[in-house]
Amino acid sequence: MIQQEKKAQRHEQILLRLDELTYATRKQLQVIEKLGGDRNAHRILYQMEKDKTIASVRYEYKIYYLSNRGKDRIGSKQAELKKAWITHSLMRNDLYIRLGQPSDWRKEVPIAWGENKLIPDATYKRRGEFQFIEIDNTQSMQTNVGKIDKYKELSRVVFGQYKHTPTVIWYSLSEVRKGKLREACENAGVKYRIY
């Protein structure tokens, strides 16, 4: 009986995590949920797919997401998922893991000041300082430069209110785009890191 309760708790925790992550690979869930080795993680996720609480699509590897039954089970308010979000979500998850899985990580929370508004892909604090995450996947460089200009203004507001300069963390898979982001951030005087 205790074994069944533990299994149910682990499954529910994975469902809650998928609700936060939107999409995730087995490896990402293995690391974040500490599912042990490949065989154990595969067994757990296979059982959840069989129970129809999660579903998957196959690209280079399986990508998991909440099924309608899984959403109902945890009371998820997750909107209809779009396949166009997969790469973006997986990149954000990779960065979340790489940054040490910050406990205050929040995805896509709007920030408004004056007439301006930004929606970072994620936000967290590191040593009490704001860190804003931007995933550079498909948006145009012109859109990125516009965001950097807004981050320049937001940096002034944050400095005035919290007495620190926030960091914008970019994650891009293209060396060319990384160079352009670096140049745009330096020209705007925005504190940044690029992965």
PDB file of C-alpha atoms in Angstrom:
ATOM      1  CA  MET A   1       0.000   0.000   0.000  1.00  0.00           C
ATOM      2  CA  ILE A   2       2.808   2.411   0.898  1.00  0.00           C
ATOM      3  CA  GLN A   3       4.489   1.559  -2.423  1.00  0.00           C
ATOM      4  CA  GLN A   4       1.297   2.529  -4.310  1.00  0.00           C
ATOM      5  CA  GLU A   5       1.059   5.845  -2.428  1.00  0.00           C
ATOM      6  CA  LYS A   6       4.695   6.669  -3.218  1.00  0.00           C
ATOM      7  CA  LYS A   7       4.132   5.857  -6.890  1.00  0.00           C
ATOM      8  CA  ALA A   8       0.993   8.037  -7.012  1.00  0.00           C
ATOM      9  CA  GLN A   9       2.866  10.925  -5.349  1.00  0.00           C
ATOM     10  CA  ARG A  10       5.768  10.630  -7.799  1.00  0.00           C
ATOM     11  CA  HIS A  11       3.370  10.590 -10.763  1.00  0.00           C
ATOM     12  CA  GLU A  12       1.513  13.628  -9.428  1.00  0.00           C
ATOM     13  CA  GLN A  13       4.800  15.491  -8.917  1.00  0.00           C
ATOM     14  CA  ILE A  14       5.780  14.764 -12.543  1.00  0.00           C
ATOM     15  CA  LEU A  15       2.370  16.026 -13.709  1.00  0.00           C
ATOM     16  CA  LEU A  16       2.802  19.236 -11.710  1.00  0.00           C
ATOM     17  CA  ARG A  17       6.290  19.691 -13.153  1.00  0.00           C
ATOM     18  CA  LEU A  18       5.039  19.184 -16.720  1.00  0.00           C
ATOM     19  CA  ASP A  19       2.376  21.791 -15.998  1.00  0.00           C
ATOM     20  CA  GLU A  20       5.204  24.238 -15.194  1.00  0.00           C
ATOM     21  CA  LEU A  21       7.540  23.198 -18.020  1.00  0.00           C
ATOM     22  CA  THR A  22       4.893  22.770 -20.779  1.00  0.00           C
ATOM     23  CA  TYR A  23       7.076  20.264 -22.694  1.00  0.00           C
ATOM     24  CA  ALA A  24      10.049  18.215 -21.474  1.00  0.00           C
ATOM     25  CA  THR A  25      12.359  15.437 -22.601  1.00  0.00           C
ATOM     26  CA  ARG A  26      12.984  12.313 -20.535  1.00  0.00           C
ATOM     27  CA  LYS A  27      16.479  13.556 -19.711  1.00  0.00           C
ATOM     28  CA  GLN A  28      15.135  16.905 -18.478  1.00  0.00           C
ATOM     29  CA  LEU A  29      12.546  15.187 -16.276  1.00  0.00           C
ATOM     30  CA  GLN A  30      15.219  12.763 -15.055  1.00  0.00           C
ATOM     31  CA  VAL A  31      17.391  15.631 -13.825  1.00  0.00           C
ATOM     32  CA  ILE A  32      14.650  17.898 -12.480  1.00  0.00           C
ATOM     33  CA  GLU A  33      12.596  15.161 -10.787  1.00  0.00           C
ATOM     34  CA  LYS A  34      15.577  12.947  -9.846  1.00  0.00           C
ATOM     35  CA  LEU A  35      14.169   9.867 -11.578  1.00  0.00           C
ATOM     36  CA  GLY A  36      17.402   7.906 -11.420  1.00  0.00           C
ATOM     37  CA  GLY A  37      18.829   6.015 -14.378  1.00  0.00           C
ATOM     38  CA  ASP A  38      17.529   5.846 -17.941  1.00  0.00           C
ATOM     39  CA  ARG A  39      15.685   2.549 -17.452  1.00  0.00           C
ATOM     40  CA  ASN A  40      13.897   3.743 -14.314  1.00  0.00           C
ATOM     41  CA  ALA A  41      12.887   7.062 -15.902  1.00  0.00           C
ATOM     42  CA  HIS A  42      11.689   5.274 -19.035  1.00  0.00           C
ATOM     43  CA  ARG A  43       9.638   2.821 -16.937  1.00  0.00           C
ATOM     44  CA  ILE A  44       7.945   5.621 -14.956  1.00  0.00           C
ATOM     45  CA  LEU A  45       7.107   7.715 -18.030  1.00  0.00           C
ATOM     46  CA  TYR A  46       5.948   4.653 -19.974  1.00  0.00           C
ATOM     47  CA  GLN A  47       3.524   3.794 -17.144  1.00  0.00           C
ATOM     48  CA  MET A  48       2.199   7.371 -17.083  1.00  0.00           C
ATOM     49  CA  GLU A  49       1.654   7.264 -20.859  1.00  0.00           C
ATOM     50  CA  LYS A  50      -0.167   3.939 -20.470  1.00  0.00           C
ATOM     51  CA  ASP A  51      -2.373   5.561 -17.786  1.00  0.00           C
ATOM     52  CA  LYS A  52      -3.002   8.379 -20.292  1.00  0.00           C
ATOM     53  CA  THR A  53      -1.987  11.142 -17.829  1.00  0.00           C
ATOM     54  CA  ILE A  54       0.838  12.252 -20.118  1.00  0.00           C
ATOM     55  CA  ALA A  55       1.298  12.110 -23.867  1.00  0.00           C
ATOM     56  CA  SER A  56       4.311  12.403 -26.121  1.00  0.00           C
ATOM     57  CA  VAL A  57       5.403  13.381 -29.587  1.00  0.00           C
ATOM     58  CA  ARG A  58       8.538  12.124 -31.241  1.00  0.00           C
ATOM     59  CA  TYR A  59      11.114  14.407 -32.787  1.00  0.00           C
ATOM     60  CA  GLU A  60      14.732  13.331 -32.397  1.00  0.00           C
ATOM     61  CA  TYR A  61      13.523  11.845 -29.096  1.00  0.00           C
ATOM     62  CA  LYS A  62      10.269  11.681 -27.159  1.00  0.00           C
ATOM     63  CA  ILE A  63       8.895  14.943 -25.827  1.00  0.00           C
ATOM     64  CA  TYR A  64       6.337  14.683 -23.028  1.00  0.00           C
ATOM     65  CA  TYR A  65       3.424  16.937 -22.137  1.00  0.00           C
ATOM     66  CA  LEU A  66       0.234  16.785 -20.070  1.00  0.00           C
ATOM     67  CA  SER A  67      -2.722  14.960 -21.593  1.00  0.00           C
ATOM     68  CA  ASN A  68      -6.259  16.181 -20.908  1.00  0.00           C
ATOM     69  CA  ARG A  69      -6.622  13.443 -18.279  1.00  0.00           C
ATOM     70  CA  GLY A  70      -3.374  14.603 -16.632  1.00  0.00           C
ATOM     71  CA  LYS A  71      -4.565  18.230 -16.677  1.00  0.00           C
ATOM     72  CA  ASP A  72      -7.854  17.199 -15.040  1.00  0.00           C
ATOM     73  CA  ARG A  73      -6.051  15.153 -12.403  1.00  0.00           C
ATOM     74  CA  ILE A  74      -3.983  18.104 -11.131  1.00  0.00           C
ATOM     75  CA  GLY A  75      -6.455  20.890 -11.971  1.00  0.00           C
ATOM     76  CA  SER A  76      -4.168  22.442 -14.589  1.00  0.00           C
ATOM     77  CA  LYS A  77      -5.186  25.718 -16.221  1.00  0.00           C
ATOM     78  CA  GLN A  78      -2.729  25.103 -19.060  1.00  0.00           C
ATOM     79  CA  ALA A  79      -3.989  26.469 -22.378  1.00  0.00           C
ATOM     80  CA  GLU A  80      -4.145  24.438 -25.570  1.00  0.00           C
ATOM     81  CA  LEU A  81      -0.579  23.479 -26.447  1.00  0.00           C
ATOM     82  CA  LYS A  82       1.025  24.372 -29.752  1.00  0.00           C
ATOM     83  CA  LYS A  83       3.764  22.282 -31.323  1.00  0.00           C
ATOM     84  CA  ALA A  84       5.530  25.525 -32.305  1.00  0.00           C
ATOM     85  CA  TRP A  85       6.359  25.996 -28.583  1.00  0.00           C
ATOM     86  CA  ILE A  86       8.311  22.734 -28.272  1.00  0.00           C
ATOM     87  CA  THR A  87      11.833  23.950 -29.134  1.00  0.00           C
ATOM     88  CA  HIS A  88      11.354  27.162 -27.137  1.00  0.00           C
ATOM     89  CA  SER A  89      10.144  25.226 -24.061  1.00  0.00           C
ATOM     90  CA  LEU A  90      12.962  22.672 -24.284  1.00  0.00           C
ATOM     91  CA  MET A  91      15.573  25.445 -24.587  1.00  0.00           C
ATOM     92  CA  ARG A  92      14.099  27.213 -21.534  1.00  0.00           C
ATOM     93  CA  ASN A  93      14.181  23.907 -19.594  1.00  0.00           C
ATOM     94  CA  ASP A  94      17.834  23.355 -20.565  1.00  0.00           C
ATOM     95  CA  LEU A  95      18.724  26.820 -19.297  1.00  0.00           C
ATOM     96  CA  TYR A  96      16.714  26.240 -16.088  1.00  0.00           C
ATOM     97  CA  ILE A  97      18.794  23.118 -15.417  1.00  0.00           C
ATOM     98  CA  ARG A  98      22.066  24.829 -16.397  1.00  0.00           C
ATOM     99  CA  LEU A  99      21.379  27.741 -14.016  1.00  0.00           C
ATOM    100  CA  GLY A 100      20.938  25.341 -11.104  1.00  0.00           C
ATOM    101  CA  GLN A 101      17.103  25.105 -11.111  1.00  0.00           C
ATOM    102  CA  PRO A 102      16.393  28.354  -9.223  1.00  0.00           C
ATOM    103  CA  SER A 103      13.563  27.889  -6.712  1.00  0.00           C
ATOM    104  CA  ASP A 104      11.934  31.228  -7.603  1.00  0.00           C
ATOM    105  CA  TRP A 105      11.981  30.600 -11.402  1.00  0.00           C
ATOM    106  CA  ARG A 106       8.789  31.967 -12.943  1.00  0.00           C
ATOM    107  CA  LYS A 107       8.027  31.749 -16.642  1.00  0.00           C
ATOM    108  CA  GLU A 108       6.433  34.459 -18.758  1.00  0.00           C
ATOM    109  CA  VAL A 109       5.368  36.857 -16.006  1.00  0.00           C
ATOM    110  CA  PRO A 110       4.573  40.298 -17.521  1.00  0.00           C
ATOM    111  CA  ILE A 111       6.508  43.299 -16.201  1.00  0.00           C
ATOM    112  CA  ALA A 112       4.926  46.722 -16.689  1.00  0.00           C
ATOM    113  CA  TRP A 113       6.304  50.182 -15.892  1.00  0.00           C
ATOM    114  CA  GLY A 114       4.925  53.461 -17.187  1.00  0.00           C
ATOM    115  CA  GLU A 115       3.752  52.867 -20.748  1.00  0.00           C
ATOM    116  CA  ASN A 116       6.109  49.919 -21.231  1.00  0.00           C
ATOM    117  CA  LYS A 117       5.610  46.189 -20.886  1.00  0.00           C
ATOM    118  CA  LEU A 118       7.914  43.184 -21.263  1.00  0.00           C
ATOM    119  CA  ILE A 119       7.264  39.475 -20.916  1.00  0.00           C
ATOM    120  CA  PRO A 120      10.573  37.707 -20.222  1.00  0.00           C
ATOM    121  CA  ASP A 121      10.625  33.988 -20.979  1.00  0.00           C
ATOM    122  CA  ALA A 122      11.476  33.490 -17.299  1.00  0.00           C
ATOM    123  CA  THR A 123      12.510  35.539 -14.269  1.00  0.00           C
ATOM    124  CA  TYR A 124      14.364  34.695 -11.074  1.00  0.00           C
ATOM    125  CA  LYS A 125      16.666  36.326  -8.543  1.00  0.00           C
ATOM    126  CA  ARG A 126      20.331  35.498  -8.052  1.00  0.00           C
ATOM    127  CA  ARG A 127      21.909  36.853  -4.879  1.00  0.00           C
ATOM    128  CA  GLY A 128      18.946  39.228  -4.563  1.00  0.00           C
ATOM    129  CA  GLU A 129      19.306  40.605  -8.110  1.00  0.00           C
ATOM    130  CA  PHE A 130      16.762  40.193 -10.903  1.00  0.00           C
ATOM    131  CA  GLN A 131      17.698  37.915 -13.803  1.00  0.00           C
ATOM    132  CA  PHE A 132      15.552  38.075 -16.945  1.00  0.00           C
ATOM    133  CA  ILE A 133      15.655  35.121 -19.356  1.00  0.00           C
ATOM    134  CA  GLU A 134      15.254  35.483 -23.120  1.00  0.00           C
ATOM    135  CA  ILE A 135      15.239  32.438 -25.406  1.00  0.00           C
ATOM    136  CA  ASP A 136      16.453  33.369 -28.891  1.00  0.00           C
ATOM    137  CA  ASN A 137      14.821  30.751 -31.055  1.00  0.00           C
ATOM    138  CA  THR A 138      12.720  32.087 -33.932  1.00  0.00           C
ATOM    139  CA  GLN A 139      12.113  35.781 -33.327  1.00  0.00           C
ATOM    140  CA  SER A 140      13.752  38.333 -35.588  1.00  0.00           C
ATOM    141  CA  MET A 141      16.917  40.155 -34.548  1.00  0.00           C
ATOM    142  CA  GLN A 142      14.964  43.410 -34.920  1.00  0.00           C
ATOM    143  CA  THR A 143      12.512  42.171 -32.249  1.00  0.00           C
ATOM    144  CA  ASN A 144      15.451  41.230 -30.010  1.00  0.00           C
ATOM    145  CA  VAL A 145      17.013  44.694 -30.389  1.00  0.00           C
ATOM    146  CA  GLY A 146      13.637  46.249 -29.497  1.00  0.00           C
ATOM    147  CA  LYS A 147      13.538  44.092 -26.354  1.00  0.00           C
ATOM    148  CA  ILE A 148      17.089  45.119 -25.454  1.00  0.00           C
ATOM    149  CA  ASP A 149      16.035  48.794 -25.673  1.00  0.00           C
ATOM    150  CA  LYS A 150      13.145  48.058 -23.301  1.00  0.00           C
ATOM    151  CA  TYR A 151      15.498  46.207 -20.942  1.00  0.00           C
ATOM    152  CA  LYS A 152      17.713  49.316 -20.918  1.00  0.00           C
ATOM    153  CA  GLU A 153      14.773  51.368 -19.615  1.00  0.00           C
ATOM    154  CA  LEU A 154      13.713  48.619 -17.206  1.00  0.00           C
ATOM    155  CA  SER A 155      17.285  48.480 -15.858  1.00  0.00           C
ATOM    156  CA  ARG A 156      17.045  52.155 -14.878  1.00  0.00           C
ATOM    157  CA  VAL A 157      13.721  51.551 -13.129  1.00  0.00           C
ATOM    158  CA  VAL A 158      15.050  48.477 -11.273  1.00  0.00           C
ATOM    159  CA  PHE A 159      18.210  50.363 -10.256  1.00  0.00           C
ATOM    160  CA  GLY A 160      16.156  53.292  -8.946  1.00  0.00           C
ATOM    161  CA  GLN A 161      13.825  51.050  -6.980  1.00  0.00           C
ATOM    162  CA  TYR A 162      16.031  48.100  -5.912  1.00  0.00           C
ATOM    163  CA  LYS A 163      19.567  49.590  -6.131  1.00  0.00           C
ATOM    164  CA  HIS A 164      20.963  46.946  -8.487  1.00  0.00           C
ATOM    165  CA  THR A 165      21.240  46.471 -12.220  1.00  0.00           C
ATOM    166  CA  PRO A 166      19.381  43.388 -13.488  1.00  0.00           C
ATOM    167  CA  THR A 167      20.984  40.899 -15.862  1.00  0.00           C
ATOM    168  CA  VAL A 168      19.406  39.812 -19.135  1.00  0.00           C
ATOM    169  CA  ILE A 169      20.349  36.199 -19.871  1.00  0.00           C
ATOM    170  CA  TRP A 170      20.098  35.160 -23.510  1.00  0.00           C
ATOM    171  CA  TYR A 171      20.115  31.573 -24.726  1.00  0.00           C
ATOM    172  CA  SER A 172      20.779  31.055 -28.437  1.00  0.00           C
ATOM    173  CA  LEU A 173      21.958  28.123 -30.520  1.00  0.00           C
ATOM    174  CA  SER A 174      23.483  30.324 -33.249  1.00  0.00           C
ATOM    175  CA  GLU A 175      27.014  31.738 -32.912  1.00  0.00           C
ATOM    176  CA  VAL A 176      26.159  34.518 -35.388  1.00  0.00           C
ATOM    177  CA  ARG A 177      23.089  35.564 -33.385  1.00  0.00           C
ATOM    178  CA  LYS A 178      25.059  35.397 -30.124  1.00  0.00           C
ATOM    179  CA  GLY A 179      27.507  37.913 -31.606  1.00  0.00           C
ATOM    180  CA  LYS A 180      24.674  40.232 -32.672  1.00  0.00           C
ATOM    181  CA  LEU A 181      23.016  39.972 -29.251  1.00  0.00           C
ATOM    182  CA  ARG A 182      26.335  40.721 -27.526  1.00  0.00           C
ATOM    183  CA  GLU A 183      26.850  43.794 -29.711  1.00  0.00           C
ATOM    184  CA  ALA A 184      23.281  45.064 -29.180  1.00  0.00           C
ATOM    185  CA  CYS A 185      23.501  44.628 -25.383  1.00  0.00           C
ATOM    186  CA  GLU A 186      26.881  46.395 -25.216  1.00  0.00           C
ATOM    187  CA  ASN A 187      25.645  49.269 -27.418  1.00  0.00           C
ATOM    188  CA  ALA A 188      22.602  49.708 -25.167  1.00  0.00           C
ATOM    189  CA  GLY A 189      24.625  49.388 -21.956  1.00  0.00           C
ATOM    190  CA  VAL A 190      22.551  46.434 -20.736  1.00  0.00           C
ATOM    191  CA  LYS A 191      24.097  43.962 -18.268  1.00  0.00           C
ATOM    192  CA  TYR A 192      23.905  40.534 -19.953  1.00  0.00           C
ATOM    193  CA  ARG A 193      25.092  36.944 -20.197  1.00  0.00           C
ATOM    194  CA  ILE A 194      24.749  34.722 -23.250  1.00  0.00           C
ATOM    195  CA  TYR A 195      24.573  30.930 -23.310  1.00  0.00           C
TER     196      TYR A 195
END
